[in-house]
Coordinates of C-alpha atoms in Angstrom, one line a residue:
X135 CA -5.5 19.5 -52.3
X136 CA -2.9 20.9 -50.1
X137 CA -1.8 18.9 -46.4
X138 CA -4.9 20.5 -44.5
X139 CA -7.7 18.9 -46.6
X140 CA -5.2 15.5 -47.4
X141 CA -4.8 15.1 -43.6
X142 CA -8.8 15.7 -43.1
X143 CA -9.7 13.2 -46.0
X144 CA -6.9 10.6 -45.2
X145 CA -8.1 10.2 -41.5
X146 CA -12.0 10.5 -42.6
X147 CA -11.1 7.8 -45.4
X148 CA -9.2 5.9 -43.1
X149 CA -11.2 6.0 -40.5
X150 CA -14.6 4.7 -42.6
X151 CA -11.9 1.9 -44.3
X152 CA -11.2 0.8 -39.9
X153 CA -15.1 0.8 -39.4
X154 CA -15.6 -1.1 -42.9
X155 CA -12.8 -3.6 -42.5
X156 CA -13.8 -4.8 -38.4
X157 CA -17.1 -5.7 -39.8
X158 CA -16.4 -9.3 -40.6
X159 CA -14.2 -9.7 -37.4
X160 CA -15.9 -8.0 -35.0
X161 CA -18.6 -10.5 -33.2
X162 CA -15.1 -12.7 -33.1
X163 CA -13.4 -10.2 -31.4
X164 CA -16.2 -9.1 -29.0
X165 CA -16.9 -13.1 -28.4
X166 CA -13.2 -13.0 -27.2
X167 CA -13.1 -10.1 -25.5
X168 CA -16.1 -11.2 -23.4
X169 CA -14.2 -14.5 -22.8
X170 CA -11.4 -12.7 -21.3
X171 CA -13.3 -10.3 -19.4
X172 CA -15.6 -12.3 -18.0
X173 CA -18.2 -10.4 -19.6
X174 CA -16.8 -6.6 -18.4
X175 CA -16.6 -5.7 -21.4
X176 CA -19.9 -4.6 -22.1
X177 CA -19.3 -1.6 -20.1
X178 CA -16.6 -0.5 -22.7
X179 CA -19.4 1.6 -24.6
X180 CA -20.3 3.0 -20.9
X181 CA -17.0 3.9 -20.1
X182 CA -15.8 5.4 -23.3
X183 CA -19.7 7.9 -23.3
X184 CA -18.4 8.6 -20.2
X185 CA -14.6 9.3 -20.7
X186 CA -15.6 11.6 -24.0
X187 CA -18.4 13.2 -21.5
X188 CA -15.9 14.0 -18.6
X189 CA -13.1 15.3 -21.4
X190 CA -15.8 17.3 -23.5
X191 CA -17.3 18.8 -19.6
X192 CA -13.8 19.8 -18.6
X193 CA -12.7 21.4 -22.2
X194 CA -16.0 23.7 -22.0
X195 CA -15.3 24.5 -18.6
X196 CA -11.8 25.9 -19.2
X197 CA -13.4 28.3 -21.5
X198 CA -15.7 29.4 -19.0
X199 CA -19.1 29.6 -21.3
X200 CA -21.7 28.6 -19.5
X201 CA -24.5 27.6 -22.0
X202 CA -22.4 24.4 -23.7
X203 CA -22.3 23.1 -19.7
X204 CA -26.1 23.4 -19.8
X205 CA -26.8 22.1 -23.5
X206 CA -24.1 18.8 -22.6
X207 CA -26.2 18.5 -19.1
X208 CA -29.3 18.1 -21.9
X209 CA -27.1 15.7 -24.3
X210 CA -25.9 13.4 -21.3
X211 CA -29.5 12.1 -20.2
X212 CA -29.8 11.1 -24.3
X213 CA -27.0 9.3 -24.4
X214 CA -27.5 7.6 -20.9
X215 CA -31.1 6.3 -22.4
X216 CA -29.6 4.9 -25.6
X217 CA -26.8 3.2 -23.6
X218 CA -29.5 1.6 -21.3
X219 CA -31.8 1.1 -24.3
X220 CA -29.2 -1.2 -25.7
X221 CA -28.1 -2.7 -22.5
X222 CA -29.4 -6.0 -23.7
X223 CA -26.7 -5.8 -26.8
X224 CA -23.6 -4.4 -25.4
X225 CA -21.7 -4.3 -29.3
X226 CA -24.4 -2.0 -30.4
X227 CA -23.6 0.7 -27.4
X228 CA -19.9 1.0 -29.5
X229 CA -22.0 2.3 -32.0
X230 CA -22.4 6.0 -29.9
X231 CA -19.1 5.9 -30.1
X232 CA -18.0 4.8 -33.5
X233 CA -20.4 6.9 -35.5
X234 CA -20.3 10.1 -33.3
X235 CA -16.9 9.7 -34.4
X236 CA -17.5 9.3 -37.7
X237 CA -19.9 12.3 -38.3
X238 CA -16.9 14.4 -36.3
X239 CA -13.9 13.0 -38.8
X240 CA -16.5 13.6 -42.2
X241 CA -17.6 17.5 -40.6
X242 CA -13.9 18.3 -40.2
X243 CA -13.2 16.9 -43.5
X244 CA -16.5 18.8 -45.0
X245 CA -16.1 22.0 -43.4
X246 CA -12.5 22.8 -45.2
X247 CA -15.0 23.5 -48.5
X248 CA -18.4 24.2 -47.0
X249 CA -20.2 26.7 -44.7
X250 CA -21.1 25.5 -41.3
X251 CA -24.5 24.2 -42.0
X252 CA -24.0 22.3 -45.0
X253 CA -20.7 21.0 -43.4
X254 CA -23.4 19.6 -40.6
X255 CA -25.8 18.6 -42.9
X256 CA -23.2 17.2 -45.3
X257 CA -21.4 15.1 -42.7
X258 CA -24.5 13.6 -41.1
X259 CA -26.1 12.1 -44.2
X260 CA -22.7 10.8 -45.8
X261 CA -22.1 9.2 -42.6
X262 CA -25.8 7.9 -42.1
X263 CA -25.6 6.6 -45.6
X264 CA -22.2 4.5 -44.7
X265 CA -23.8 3.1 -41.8
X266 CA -26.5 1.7 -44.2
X267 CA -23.2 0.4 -46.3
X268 CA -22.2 -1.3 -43.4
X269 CA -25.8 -3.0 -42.4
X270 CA -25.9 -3.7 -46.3
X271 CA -21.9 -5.1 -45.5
X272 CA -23.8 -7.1 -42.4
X273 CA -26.5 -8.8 -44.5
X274 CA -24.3 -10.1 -46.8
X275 CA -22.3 -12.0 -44.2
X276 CA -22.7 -14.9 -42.8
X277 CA -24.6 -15.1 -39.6
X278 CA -24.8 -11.4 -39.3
X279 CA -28.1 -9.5 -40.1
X280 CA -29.5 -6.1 -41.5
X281 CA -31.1 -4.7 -39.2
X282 CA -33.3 -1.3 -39.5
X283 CA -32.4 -0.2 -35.8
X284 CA -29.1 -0.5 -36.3
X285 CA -29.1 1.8 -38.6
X286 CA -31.4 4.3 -37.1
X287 CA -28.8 4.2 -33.9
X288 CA -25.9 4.7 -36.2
X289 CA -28.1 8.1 -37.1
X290 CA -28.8 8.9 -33.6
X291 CA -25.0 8.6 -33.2
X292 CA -23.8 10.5 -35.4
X293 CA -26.6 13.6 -34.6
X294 CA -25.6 13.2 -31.1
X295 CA -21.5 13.5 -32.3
X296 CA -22.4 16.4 -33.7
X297 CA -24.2 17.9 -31.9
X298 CA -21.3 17.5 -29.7
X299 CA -18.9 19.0 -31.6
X300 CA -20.9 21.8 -32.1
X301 CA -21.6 22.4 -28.3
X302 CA -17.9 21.8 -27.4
X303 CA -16.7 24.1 -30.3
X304 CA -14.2 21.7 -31.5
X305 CA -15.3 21.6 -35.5
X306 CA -17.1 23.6 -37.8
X307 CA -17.2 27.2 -36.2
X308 CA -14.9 28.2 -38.8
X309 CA -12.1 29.3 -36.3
X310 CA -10.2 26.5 -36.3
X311 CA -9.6 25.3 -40.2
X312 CA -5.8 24.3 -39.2

């Protein structure tokens, strides 16, 4: 396999294993972290859209392109609808972040062996179908649910990661395979 692709796998498999495993524990930990926020913390999905935003605005910038500064000025008014969308369940706004992520880990894992486009395509419907894992992982908890929405955010997530890494130029342009 060689340390490129073990590294790219390891984190992807890791990374899915992290998502996988805070299923259970999750609403516990969010019920406590609410406690000791008094309730702040459902601005943690806010914050981190708009940490990755800032980073991913200043990284494009440096480069001096123009067009990815126009096409993330289009990107930012989606994800500022989806995060008031969900305002009324502040967990679910993670979601943008925790399967934008996902799609990014699986494309640089993917694009080692594939061209660009099937990279894309490959990464978004291996990482749509764990997100139905982890609704199917939901539903067979107690007190947790399956819910169709959440699953069709956990796609909206993952398009809109990457999308992002294709407008910030971080993965799949075939440049950067180290």
């Amino acid at each position: 396999l060689g340390p490129v692709r073990s590294q790219a796998w390891g984190l992807a498999v890791g990374y899915i294993a992290f998502v996988y495993c805070t299923i259970p524990l999750l609403p516990e930990v969010w019920a406590a972290l609410v406690g000791y926020t008094d309730g702040s913390i459902r601005y943690l999905g806010i914050a981190l859209v708009a940490l990755a935003g800032c980073g991913f605005a200043v990284s494009v910038w440096r480069r001096g392109r123009w067009w990815p500064l126009v096409a993330l000025a289009g990107i930012a008014p989606v994800y500022g609808y989806l995060l008031h969308v969900y305002s009324r369940f502040p967990a679910e706004r993670l979601h943008l972040v925790e399967y934008g992520l996902m799609g990014y880990v699986l494309l640089r894992a993917l694009r080692l062996d594939l061209g660009r486009a099937w990279a894309y395509l490959a990464s978004f419907v291996l990482a749509v179908l764990i997100g139905i894992g982890d609704e199917c992982i939901q539903w067979a908890l107690p007190q947790r649910f399956f819910e169709v929405k959440d699953i069709q955010l956990n796609a909206q997530s993952v398009a809109l990661g990457l999308l992002l890494a294709r407008v910030v130029g971080g993965a799949g342009d075939g440049d950067d395979r180290a």
